[in-house]
Short mmCIF file of C-alpha atoms and ligand atoms in Angstrom, two decimals:
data_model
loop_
_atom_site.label_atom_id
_atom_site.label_comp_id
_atom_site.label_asym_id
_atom_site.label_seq_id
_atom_site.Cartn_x
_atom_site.Cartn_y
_atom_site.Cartn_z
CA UNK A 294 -36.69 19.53 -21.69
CA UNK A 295 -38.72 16.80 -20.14
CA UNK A 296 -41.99 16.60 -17.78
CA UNK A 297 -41.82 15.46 -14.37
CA UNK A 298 -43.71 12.66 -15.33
CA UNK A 299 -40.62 11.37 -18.17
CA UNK A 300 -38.20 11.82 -15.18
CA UNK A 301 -40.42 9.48 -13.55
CA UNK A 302 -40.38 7.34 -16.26
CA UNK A 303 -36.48 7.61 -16.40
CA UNK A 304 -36.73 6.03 -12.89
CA UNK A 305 -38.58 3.53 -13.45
CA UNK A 306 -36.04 2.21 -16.13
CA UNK A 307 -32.82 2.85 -14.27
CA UNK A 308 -31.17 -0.14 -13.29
CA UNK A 309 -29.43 1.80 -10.01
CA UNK A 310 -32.45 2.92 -8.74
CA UNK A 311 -33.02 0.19 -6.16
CA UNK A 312 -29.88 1.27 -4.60
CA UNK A 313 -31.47 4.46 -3.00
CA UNK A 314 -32.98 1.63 -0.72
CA UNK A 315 -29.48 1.09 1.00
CA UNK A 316 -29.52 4.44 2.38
CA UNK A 317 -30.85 6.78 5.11
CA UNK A 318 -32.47 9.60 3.46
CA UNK A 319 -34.08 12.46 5.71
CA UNK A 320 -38.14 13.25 4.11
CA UNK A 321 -38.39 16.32 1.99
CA UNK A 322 -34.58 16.77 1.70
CA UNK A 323 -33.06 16.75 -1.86
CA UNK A 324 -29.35 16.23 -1.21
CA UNK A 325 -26.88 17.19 -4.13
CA UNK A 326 -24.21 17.46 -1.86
CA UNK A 327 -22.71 13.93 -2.09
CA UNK A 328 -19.90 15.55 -3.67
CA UNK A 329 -18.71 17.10 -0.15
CA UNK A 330 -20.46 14.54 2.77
CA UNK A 331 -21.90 11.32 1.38
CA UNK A 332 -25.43 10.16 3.05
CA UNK A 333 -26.22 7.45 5.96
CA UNK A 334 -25.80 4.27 4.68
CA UNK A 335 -28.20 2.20 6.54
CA UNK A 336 -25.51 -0.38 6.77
CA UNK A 337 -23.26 1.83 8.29
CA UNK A 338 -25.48 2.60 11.05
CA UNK A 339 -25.97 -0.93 12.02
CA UNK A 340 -22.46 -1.71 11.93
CA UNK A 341 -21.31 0.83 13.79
CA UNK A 342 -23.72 0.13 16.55
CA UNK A 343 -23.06 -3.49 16.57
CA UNK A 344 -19.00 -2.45 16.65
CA UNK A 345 -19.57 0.30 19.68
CA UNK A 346 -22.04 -2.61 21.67
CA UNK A 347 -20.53 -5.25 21.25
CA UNK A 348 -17.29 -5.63 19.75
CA UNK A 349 -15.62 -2.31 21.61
CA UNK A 350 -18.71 -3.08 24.81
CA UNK A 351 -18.18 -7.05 25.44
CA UNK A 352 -14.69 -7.58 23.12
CA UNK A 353 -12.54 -4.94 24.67
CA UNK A 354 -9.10 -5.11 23.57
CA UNK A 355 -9.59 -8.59 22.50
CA UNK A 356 -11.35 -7.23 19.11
CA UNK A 357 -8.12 -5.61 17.81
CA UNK A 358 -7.59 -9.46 16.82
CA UNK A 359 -10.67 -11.16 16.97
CA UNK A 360 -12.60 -8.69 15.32
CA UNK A 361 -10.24 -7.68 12.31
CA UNK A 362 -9.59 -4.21 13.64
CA UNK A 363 -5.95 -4.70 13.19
CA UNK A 364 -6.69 -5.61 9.68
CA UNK A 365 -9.58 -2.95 8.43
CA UNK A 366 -7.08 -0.31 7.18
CA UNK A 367 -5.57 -3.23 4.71
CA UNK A 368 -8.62 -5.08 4.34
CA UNK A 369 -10.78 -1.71 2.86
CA UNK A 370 -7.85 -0.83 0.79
CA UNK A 371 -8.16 -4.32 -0.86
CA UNK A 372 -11.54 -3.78 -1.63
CA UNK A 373 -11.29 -0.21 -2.65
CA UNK A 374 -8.14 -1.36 -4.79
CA UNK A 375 -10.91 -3.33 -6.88
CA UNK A 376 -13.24 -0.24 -7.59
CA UNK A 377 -9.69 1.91 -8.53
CA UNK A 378 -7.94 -0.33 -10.79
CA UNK A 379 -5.12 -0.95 -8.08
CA UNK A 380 -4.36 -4.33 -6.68
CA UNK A 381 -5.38 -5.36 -2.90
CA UNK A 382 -1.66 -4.84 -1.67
CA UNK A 383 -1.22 -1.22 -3.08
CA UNK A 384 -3.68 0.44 -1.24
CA UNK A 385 -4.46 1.03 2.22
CA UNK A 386 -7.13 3.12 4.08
CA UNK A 387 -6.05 5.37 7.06
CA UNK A 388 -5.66 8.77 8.43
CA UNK A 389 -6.59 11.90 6.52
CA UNK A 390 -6.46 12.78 2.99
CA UNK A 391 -4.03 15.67 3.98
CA UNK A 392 -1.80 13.43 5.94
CA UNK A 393 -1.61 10.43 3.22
CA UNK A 394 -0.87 13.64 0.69
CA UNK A 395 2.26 14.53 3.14
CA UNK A 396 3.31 10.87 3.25
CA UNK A 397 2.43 10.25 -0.29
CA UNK A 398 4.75 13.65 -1.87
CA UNK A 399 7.43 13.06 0.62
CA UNK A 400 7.85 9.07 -0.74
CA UNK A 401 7.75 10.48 -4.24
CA UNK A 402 10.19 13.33 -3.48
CA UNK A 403 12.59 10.74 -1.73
CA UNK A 404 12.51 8.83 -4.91
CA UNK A 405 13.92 11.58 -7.20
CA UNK A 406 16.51 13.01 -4.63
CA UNK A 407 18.17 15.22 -7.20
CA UNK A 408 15.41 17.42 -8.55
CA UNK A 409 13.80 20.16 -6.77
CA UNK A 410 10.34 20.88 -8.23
CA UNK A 411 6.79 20.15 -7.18
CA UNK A 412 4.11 20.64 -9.81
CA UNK A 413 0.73 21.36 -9.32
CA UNK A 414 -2.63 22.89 -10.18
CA UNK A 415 -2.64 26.62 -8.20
CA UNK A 416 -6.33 26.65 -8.22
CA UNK A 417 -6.60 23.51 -7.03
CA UNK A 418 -8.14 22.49 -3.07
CA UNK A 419 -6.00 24.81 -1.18
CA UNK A 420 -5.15 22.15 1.77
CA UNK A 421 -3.13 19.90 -0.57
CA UNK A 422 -1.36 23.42 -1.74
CA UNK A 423 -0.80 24.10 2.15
CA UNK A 424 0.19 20.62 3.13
CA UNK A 425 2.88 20.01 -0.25
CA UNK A 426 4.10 23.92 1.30
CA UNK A 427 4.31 23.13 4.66
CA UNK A 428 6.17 19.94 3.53
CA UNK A 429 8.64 21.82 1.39
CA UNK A 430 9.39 24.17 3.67
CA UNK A 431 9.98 22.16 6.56
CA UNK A 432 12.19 19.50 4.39
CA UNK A 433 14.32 23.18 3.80
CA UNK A 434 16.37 21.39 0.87
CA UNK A 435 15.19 24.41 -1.54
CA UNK A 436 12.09 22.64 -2.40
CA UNK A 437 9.96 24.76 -4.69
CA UNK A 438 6.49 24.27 -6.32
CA UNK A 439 5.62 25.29 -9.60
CA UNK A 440 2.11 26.07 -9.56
CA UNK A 441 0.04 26.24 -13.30
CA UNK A 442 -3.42 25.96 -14.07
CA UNK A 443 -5.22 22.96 -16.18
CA UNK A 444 -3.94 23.65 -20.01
CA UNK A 445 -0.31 24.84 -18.76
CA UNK A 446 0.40 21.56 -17.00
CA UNK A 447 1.89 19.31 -19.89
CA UNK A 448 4.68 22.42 -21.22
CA UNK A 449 5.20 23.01 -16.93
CA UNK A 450 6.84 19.63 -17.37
CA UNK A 451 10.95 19.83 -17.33
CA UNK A 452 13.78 17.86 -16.21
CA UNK A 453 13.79 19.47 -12.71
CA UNK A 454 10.11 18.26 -11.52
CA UNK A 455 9.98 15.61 -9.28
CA UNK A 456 6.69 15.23 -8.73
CA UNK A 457 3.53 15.96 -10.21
CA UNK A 458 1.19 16.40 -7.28
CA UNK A 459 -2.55 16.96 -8.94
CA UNK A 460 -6.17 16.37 -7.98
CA UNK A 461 -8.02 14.46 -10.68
CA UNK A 462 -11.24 15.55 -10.40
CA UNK A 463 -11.11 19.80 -10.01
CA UNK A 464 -13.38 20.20 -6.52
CA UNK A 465 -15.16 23.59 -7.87
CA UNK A 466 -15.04 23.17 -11.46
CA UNK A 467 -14.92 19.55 -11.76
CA UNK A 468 -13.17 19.61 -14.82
CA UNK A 469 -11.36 15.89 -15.01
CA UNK A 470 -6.88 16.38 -16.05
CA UNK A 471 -6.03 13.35 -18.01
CA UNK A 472 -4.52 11.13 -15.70
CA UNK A 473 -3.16 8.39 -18.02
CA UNK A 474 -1.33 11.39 -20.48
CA UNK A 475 0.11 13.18 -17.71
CA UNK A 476 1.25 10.50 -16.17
CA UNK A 477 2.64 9.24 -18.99
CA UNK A 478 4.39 12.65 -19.92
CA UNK A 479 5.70 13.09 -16.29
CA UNK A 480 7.48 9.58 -16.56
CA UNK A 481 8.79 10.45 -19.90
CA UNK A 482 10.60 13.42 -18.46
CA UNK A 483 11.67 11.21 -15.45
CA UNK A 484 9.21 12.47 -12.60
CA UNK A 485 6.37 10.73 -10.82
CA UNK A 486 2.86 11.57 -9.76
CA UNK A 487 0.64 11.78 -6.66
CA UNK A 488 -3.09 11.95 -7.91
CA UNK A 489 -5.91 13.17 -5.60
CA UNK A 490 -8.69 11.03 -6.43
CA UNK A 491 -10.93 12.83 -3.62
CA UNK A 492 -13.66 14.04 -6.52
CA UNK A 493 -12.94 10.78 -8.24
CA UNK A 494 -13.41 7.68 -6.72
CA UNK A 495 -17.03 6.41 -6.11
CA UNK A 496 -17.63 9.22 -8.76
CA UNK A 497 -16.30 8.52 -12.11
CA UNK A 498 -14.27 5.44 -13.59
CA UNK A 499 -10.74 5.20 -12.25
CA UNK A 500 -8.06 2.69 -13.34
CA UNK A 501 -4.85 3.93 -11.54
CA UNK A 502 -2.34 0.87 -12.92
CA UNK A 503 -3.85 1.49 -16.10
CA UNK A 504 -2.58 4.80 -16.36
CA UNK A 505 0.53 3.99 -14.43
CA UNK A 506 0.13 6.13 -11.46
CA UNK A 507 2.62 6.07 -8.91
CA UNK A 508 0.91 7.09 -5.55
CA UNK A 509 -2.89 8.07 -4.90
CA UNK A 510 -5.08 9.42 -2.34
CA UNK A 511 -8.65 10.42 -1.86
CA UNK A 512 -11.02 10.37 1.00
CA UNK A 513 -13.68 8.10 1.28
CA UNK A 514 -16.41 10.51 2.46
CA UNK A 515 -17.50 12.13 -0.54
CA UNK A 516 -18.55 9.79 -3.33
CA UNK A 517 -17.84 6.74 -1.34
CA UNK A 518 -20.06 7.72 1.57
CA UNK A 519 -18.02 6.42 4.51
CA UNK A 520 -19.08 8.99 7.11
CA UNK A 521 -17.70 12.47 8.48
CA UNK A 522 -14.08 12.63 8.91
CA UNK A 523 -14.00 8.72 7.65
CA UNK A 524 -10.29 8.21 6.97
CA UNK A 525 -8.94 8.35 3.77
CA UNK A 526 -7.34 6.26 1.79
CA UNK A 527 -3.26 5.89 -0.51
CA UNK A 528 -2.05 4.40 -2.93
CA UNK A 529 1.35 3.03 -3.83
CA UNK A 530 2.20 1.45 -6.98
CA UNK A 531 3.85 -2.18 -6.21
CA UNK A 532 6.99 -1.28 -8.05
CA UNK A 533 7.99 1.40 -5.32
CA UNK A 534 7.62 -0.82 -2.69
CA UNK A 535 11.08 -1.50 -1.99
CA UNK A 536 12.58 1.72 -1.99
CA UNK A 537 9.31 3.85 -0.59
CA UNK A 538 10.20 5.78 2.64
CA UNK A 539 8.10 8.45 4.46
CA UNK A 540 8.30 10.64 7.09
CA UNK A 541 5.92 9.76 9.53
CA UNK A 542 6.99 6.47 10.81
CA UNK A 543 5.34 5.12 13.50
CA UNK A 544 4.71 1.82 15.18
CA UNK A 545 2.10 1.08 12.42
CA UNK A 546 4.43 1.46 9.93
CA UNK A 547 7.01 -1.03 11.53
CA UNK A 548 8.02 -4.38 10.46
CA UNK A 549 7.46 -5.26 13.61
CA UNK A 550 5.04 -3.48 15.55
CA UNK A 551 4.35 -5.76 18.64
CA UNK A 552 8.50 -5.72 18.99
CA UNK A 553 8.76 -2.77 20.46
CA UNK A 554 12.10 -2.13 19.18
CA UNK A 555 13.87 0.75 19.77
CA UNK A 556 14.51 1.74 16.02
CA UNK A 557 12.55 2.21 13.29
CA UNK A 558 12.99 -0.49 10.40
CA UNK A 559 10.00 -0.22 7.66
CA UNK A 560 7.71 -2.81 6.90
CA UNK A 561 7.33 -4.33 3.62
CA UNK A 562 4.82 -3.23 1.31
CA UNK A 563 2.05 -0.44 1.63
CA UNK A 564 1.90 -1.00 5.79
CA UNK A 565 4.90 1.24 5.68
CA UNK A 566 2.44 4.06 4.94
CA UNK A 567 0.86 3.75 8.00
CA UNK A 568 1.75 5.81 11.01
CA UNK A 569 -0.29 4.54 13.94
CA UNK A 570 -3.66 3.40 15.24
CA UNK A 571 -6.79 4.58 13.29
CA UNK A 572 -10.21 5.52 14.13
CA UNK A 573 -11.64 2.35 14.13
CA UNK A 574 -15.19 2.96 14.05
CA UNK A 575 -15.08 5.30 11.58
CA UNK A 576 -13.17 3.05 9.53
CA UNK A 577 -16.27 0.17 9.88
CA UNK A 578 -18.76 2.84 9.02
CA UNK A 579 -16.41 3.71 5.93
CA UNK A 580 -16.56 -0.37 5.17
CA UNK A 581 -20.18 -0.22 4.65
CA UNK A 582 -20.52 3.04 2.16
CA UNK A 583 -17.13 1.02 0.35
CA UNK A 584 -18.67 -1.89 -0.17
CA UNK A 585 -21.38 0.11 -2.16
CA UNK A 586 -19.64 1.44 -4.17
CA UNK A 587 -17.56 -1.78 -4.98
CA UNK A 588 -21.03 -3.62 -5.80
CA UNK A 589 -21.67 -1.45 -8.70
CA UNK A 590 -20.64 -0.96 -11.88
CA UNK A 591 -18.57 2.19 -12.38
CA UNK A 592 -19.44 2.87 -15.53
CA UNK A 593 -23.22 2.42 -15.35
CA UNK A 594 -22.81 4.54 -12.28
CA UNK A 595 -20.95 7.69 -14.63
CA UNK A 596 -23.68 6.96 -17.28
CA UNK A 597 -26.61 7.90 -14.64
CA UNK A 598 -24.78 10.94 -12.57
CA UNK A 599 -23.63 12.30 -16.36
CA UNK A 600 -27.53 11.59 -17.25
CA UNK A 601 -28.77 13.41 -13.75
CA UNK A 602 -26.00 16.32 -14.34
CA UNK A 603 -27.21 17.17 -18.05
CA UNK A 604 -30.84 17.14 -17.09
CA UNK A 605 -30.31 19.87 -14.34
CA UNK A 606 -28.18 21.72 -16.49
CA UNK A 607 -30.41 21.42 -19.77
CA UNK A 608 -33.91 22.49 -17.02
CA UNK A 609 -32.15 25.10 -15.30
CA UNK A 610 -31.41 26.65 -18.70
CA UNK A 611 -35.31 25.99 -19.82
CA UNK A 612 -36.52 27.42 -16.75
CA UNK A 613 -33.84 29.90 -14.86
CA UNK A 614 -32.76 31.79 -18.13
CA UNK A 615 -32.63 35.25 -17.13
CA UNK A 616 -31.56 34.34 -14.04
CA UNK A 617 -27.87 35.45 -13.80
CA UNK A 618 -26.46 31.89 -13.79
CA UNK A 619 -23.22 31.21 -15.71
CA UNK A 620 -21.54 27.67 -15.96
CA UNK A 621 -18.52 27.12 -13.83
CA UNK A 622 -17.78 23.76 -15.31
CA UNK A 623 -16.68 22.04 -18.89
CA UNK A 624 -19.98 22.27 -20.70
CA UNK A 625 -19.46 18.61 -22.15
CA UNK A 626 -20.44 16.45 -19.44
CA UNK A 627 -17.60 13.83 -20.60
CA UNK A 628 -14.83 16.25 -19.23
CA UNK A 629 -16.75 17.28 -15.60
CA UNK A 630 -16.79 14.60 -12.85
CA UNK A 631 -19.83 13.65 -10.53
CA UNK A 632 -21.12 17.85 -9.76
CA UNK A 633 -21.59 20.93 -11.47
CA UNK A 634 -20.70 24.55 -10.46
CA UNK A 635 -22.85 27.28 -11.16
CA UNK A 636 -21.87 30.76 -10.56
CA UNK A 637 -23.95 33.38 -9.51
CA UNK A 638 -23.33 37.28 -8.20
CA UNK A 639 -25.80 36.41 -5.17
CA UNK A 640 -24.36 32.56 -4.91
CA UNK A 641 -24.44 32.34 -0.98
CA UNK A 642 -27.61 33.83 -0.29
CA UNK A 643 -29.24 31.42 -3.23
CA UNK A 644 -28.04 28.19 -2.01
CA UNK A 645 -28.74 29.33 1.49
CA UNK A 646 -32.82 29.59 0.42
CA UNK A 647 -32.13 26.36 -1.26
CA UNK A 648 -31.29 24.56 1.30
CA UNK A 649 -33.81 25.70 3.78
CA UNK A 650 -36.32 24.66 1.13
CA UNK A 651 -34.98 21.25 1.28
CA UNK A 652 -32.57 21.35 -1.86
CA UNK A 653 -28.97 20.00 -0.26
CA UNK A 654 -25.90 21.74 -2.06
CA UNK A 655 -22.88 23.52 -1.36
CA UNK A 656 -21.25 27.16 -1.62
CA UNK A 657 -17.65 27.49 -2.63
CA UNK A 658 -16.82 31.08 -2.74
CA UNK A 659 -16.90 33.74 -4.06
CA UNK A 660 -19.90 32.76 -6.08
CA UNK A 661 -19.86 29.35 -6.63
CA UNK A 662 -23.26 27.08 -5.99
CA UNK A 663 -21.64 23.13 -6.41
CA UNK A 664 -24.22 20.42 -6.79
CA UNK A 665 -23.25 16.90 -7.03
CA UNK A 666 -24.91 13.83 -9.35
CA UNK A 667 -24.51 10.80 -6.81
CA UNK A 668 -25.88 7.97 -9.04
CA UNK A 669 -26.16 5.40 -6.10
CA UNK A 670 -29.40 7.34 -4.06
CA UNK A 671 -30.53 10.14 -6.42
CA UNK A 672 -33.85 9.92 -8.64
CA UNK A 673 -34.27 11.94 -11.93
CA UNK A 674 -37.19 13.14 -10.20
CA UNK A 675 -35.27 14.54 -7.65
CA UNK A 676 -33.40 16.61 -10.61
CA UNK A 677 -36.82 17.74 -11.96
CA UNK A 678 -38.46 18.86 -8.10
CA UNK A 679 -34.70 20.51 -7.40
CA UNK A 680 -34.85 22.67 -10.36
CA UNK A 681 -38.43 23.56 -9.87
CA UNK A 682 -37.53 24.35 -6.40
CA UNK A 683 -34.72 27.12 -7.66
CA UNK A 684 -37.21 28.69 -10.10
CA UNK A 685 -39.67 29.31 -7.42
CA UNK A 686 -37.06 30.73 -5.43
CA UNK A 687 -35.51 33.06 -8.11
CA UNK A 688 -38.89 34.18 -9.63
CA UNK A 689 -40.13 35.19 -5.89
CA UNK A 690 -36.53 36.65 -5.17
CA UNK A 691 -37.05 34.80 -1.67
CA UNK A 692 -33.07 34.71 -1.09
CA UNK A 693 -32.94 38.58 -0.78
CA UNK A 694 -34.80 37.98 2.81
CA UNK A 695 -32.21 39.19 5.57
CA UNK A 696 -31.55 35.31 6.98
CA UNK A 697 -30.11 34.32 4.03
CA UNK A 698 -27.10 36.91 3.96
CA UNK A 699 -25.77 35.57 7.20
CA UNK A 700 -21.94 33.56 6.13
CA UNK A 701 -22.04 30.43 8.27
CA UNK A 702 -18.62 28.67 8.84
CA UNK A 703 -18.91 25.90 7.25
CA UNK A 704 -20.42 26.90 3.53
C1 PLP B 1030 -12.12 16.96 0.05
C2 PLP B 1030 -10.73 17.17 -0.37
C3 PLP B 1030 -9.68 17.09 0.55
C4 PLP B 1030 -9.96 16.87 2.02
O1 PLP B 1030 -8.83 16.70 2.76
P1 PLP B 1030 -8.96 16.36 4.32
O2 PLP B 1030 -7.59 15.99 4.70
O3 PLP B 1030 -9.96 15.24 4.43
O4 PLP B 1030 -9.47 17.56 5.03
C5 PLP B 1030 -8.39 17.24 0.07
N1 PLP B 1030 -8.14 17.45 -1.22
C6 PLP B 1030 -9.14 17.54 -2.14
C7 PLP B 1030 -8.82 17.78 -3.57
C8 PLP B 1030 -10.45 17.42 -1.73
O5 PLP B 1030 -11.44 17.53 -2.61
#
């Protein structure tokens, strides 16, 4: 492959590189975990301070107006419209990506009141499988949901789906379903779609009006780096706004909040997606790792984490050969999104060493090691150390030691 010293040359050329300025970065860690918690921005820290001191300290209630709070849940969906290919008034950041999936299937479902059928990927993250089932059930019209897997999806397509509920960017595999064609074939057949872009957005090039999705969500922590538990954001294509209803009205999603009305009447546009008041500091600390994003170009930003990607893969085949890795994602780097997944018989135990040696990924089991490309903070060099770090580790057999085997909760 390449010397440590051509990945250093490799950063000196790349036009992202001063980017890794903007954020936090602990010493000695290498952190391909992007893909599940996004790093400190430094701006984020600053803002957050300044919003806990002195706009929540000295403004009180006052800042719900004079400091935009009232406004951020609009406001970052206008800006994260821009990076998506959505326009400012169909997208809106609040609550969870769960909850915004509930809200998001239910409008869709309301919209095709005579068909039954819920499509979607079986293998897919198992919350939005729990959430579209605890939906179902509790809607108790006979609801059912065809689960396939990636190839099957297309043919799964008949006159009785409703909704195609799938996540864009697979969160162990990363293999990337064709958004624009299966949206396209849905509507054909007379059913709409709900598109996860959790694995997507701040990752790989998105343009939801250009492929004529109807509703989105995705949460803003990963790629987009807004913080843990930042909230998350939906999309609604304009032409539903009329007729769009969900379940979870609340005073947020009134025309009138500040009425106080007895009854529920909707608001226009994507505020009837709310539900009630957010978490507004998270949502400033989510403005700052946003606005990142939105400052660079999303296809440079592909180009680098496909280039970062390829060069651990291509080294960890050089050096690792015998090693008992086998790829878990698309081999062509133009059908994964922003990680890879390696599998390995002793996965846990490996990434466990890895990351007390300072190399950041994650474990998805049963034998899964997932390490994500961020283009906006990570160096080629980083690649190069990372895979030297695994070799060590392998060729020593250091993740056999007993401290290793212990399963954490949170892999
Ligand atoms: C990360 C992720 C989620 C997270 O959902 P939360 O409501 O934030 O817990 C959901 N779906 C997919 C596909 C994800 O990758």
């Amino acid at each position: 492959m390449i010397t440590r010293q051509q990945a250093a040359d490799l950063d000196r050329d790349d036009p992202l590189a001063p980017l890794r300025d903007a954020f936090a970065l602990p010493e000695g860690v290498i952190y391909l975990n992007g893909n599940s918690l996004g790093p400190l921005p430094r701006a984020a820290a600053e803002r957050v301070a300044q919003a806990a001191t002195q706009e929540w300290g000295q403004g009180l209630i006052r800042s719900w107006n004079s400091a935009g709070w009232y406004e951020a849940p609009r406001r970052l969906g206008a800006q994260l419209a821009g990076l998506l290919g959505a326009e400012p008034d169909e997208m809106v950041v609040t609550d969870a990506t769960g909850l915004n999936l509930f809200k998001a299937v239910a409008a869709a479902l309301a919209l095709r009141p005579d068909r039954r059928t819920i499509l979607m990927e079986g293998s897919n993250f198992p919350t939005n499988n729990y959430i579209v089932q605890g939906l179902a059930g509790w809607l108790d019209r006979g609801y059912q949901i065809r689960f396939v897997e990636k190839g099957e999806i297309a043919a799964a397509i008949t006159p009785d789906v409703a909704v195609l509920a799938l996540t864009h960017v697979h969160y162990k595999t990363a293999h990337i379903l064709d958004m624009q064609g299966l949206t396209a074939a849905a509507h054909a057949m007379g059913a709409l779609t709900v598109w996860d872009l959790c694995h997507s957005a701040g990752a790989i090039p998105v343009d939801l009006n250009r492929a004529e999705a109807d509703f989105a969500v995705g949460c803003t922590y990963k790629y987009l780096n807004g913080g843990p538990g930042s909230p998350a954001f939906l999309f609604a294509a304009r032409r539903h706004h009329a007729a769009m209803a969900q379940p979870l009205s609340g005073w947020w999603s009134h025309a009138a909040p500040f009425a106080f009305d007895r009854d529920f009447r909707p608001a226009d546009g994507i505020a009837r997606m709310m539900t009630g008041t957010q978490p507004i500091l998270s949502l400033l600390a989510a403005e700052a790792g946003i606005a990142l994003a939105c400052a660079t170009d999303p296809h440079q930003a592909r180009a680098k984490s496909q280039a970062l990607g390829a060069l651990f893969l291509g080294l960890v085949e050089e050096r690792c050969p015998d090693h008992g890795f086998t790829l878990g994602s698309p081999t062509d780097a133009g059908e994964r999104g922003g990680h890879v997944a390696l599998q390995h018989p002793q996965g846990y135990p490996v990434m466990k060493a890895l990351i007390e040696a300072g190399v950041i990924g994650d474990f998805r089991a049963p034998d899964t090691l997932r390490f994500g490309f961020s283009p906006l903070y990570l160096r080629y060099v980083d690649i190069w150390d990372a895979v030297e770090i695994l070799t060590t580790i392998l060729q020593t057999g250091r993740w056999r030691e007993a401290r290793f085997q212990q399963v954490e909760a949170v892999t």
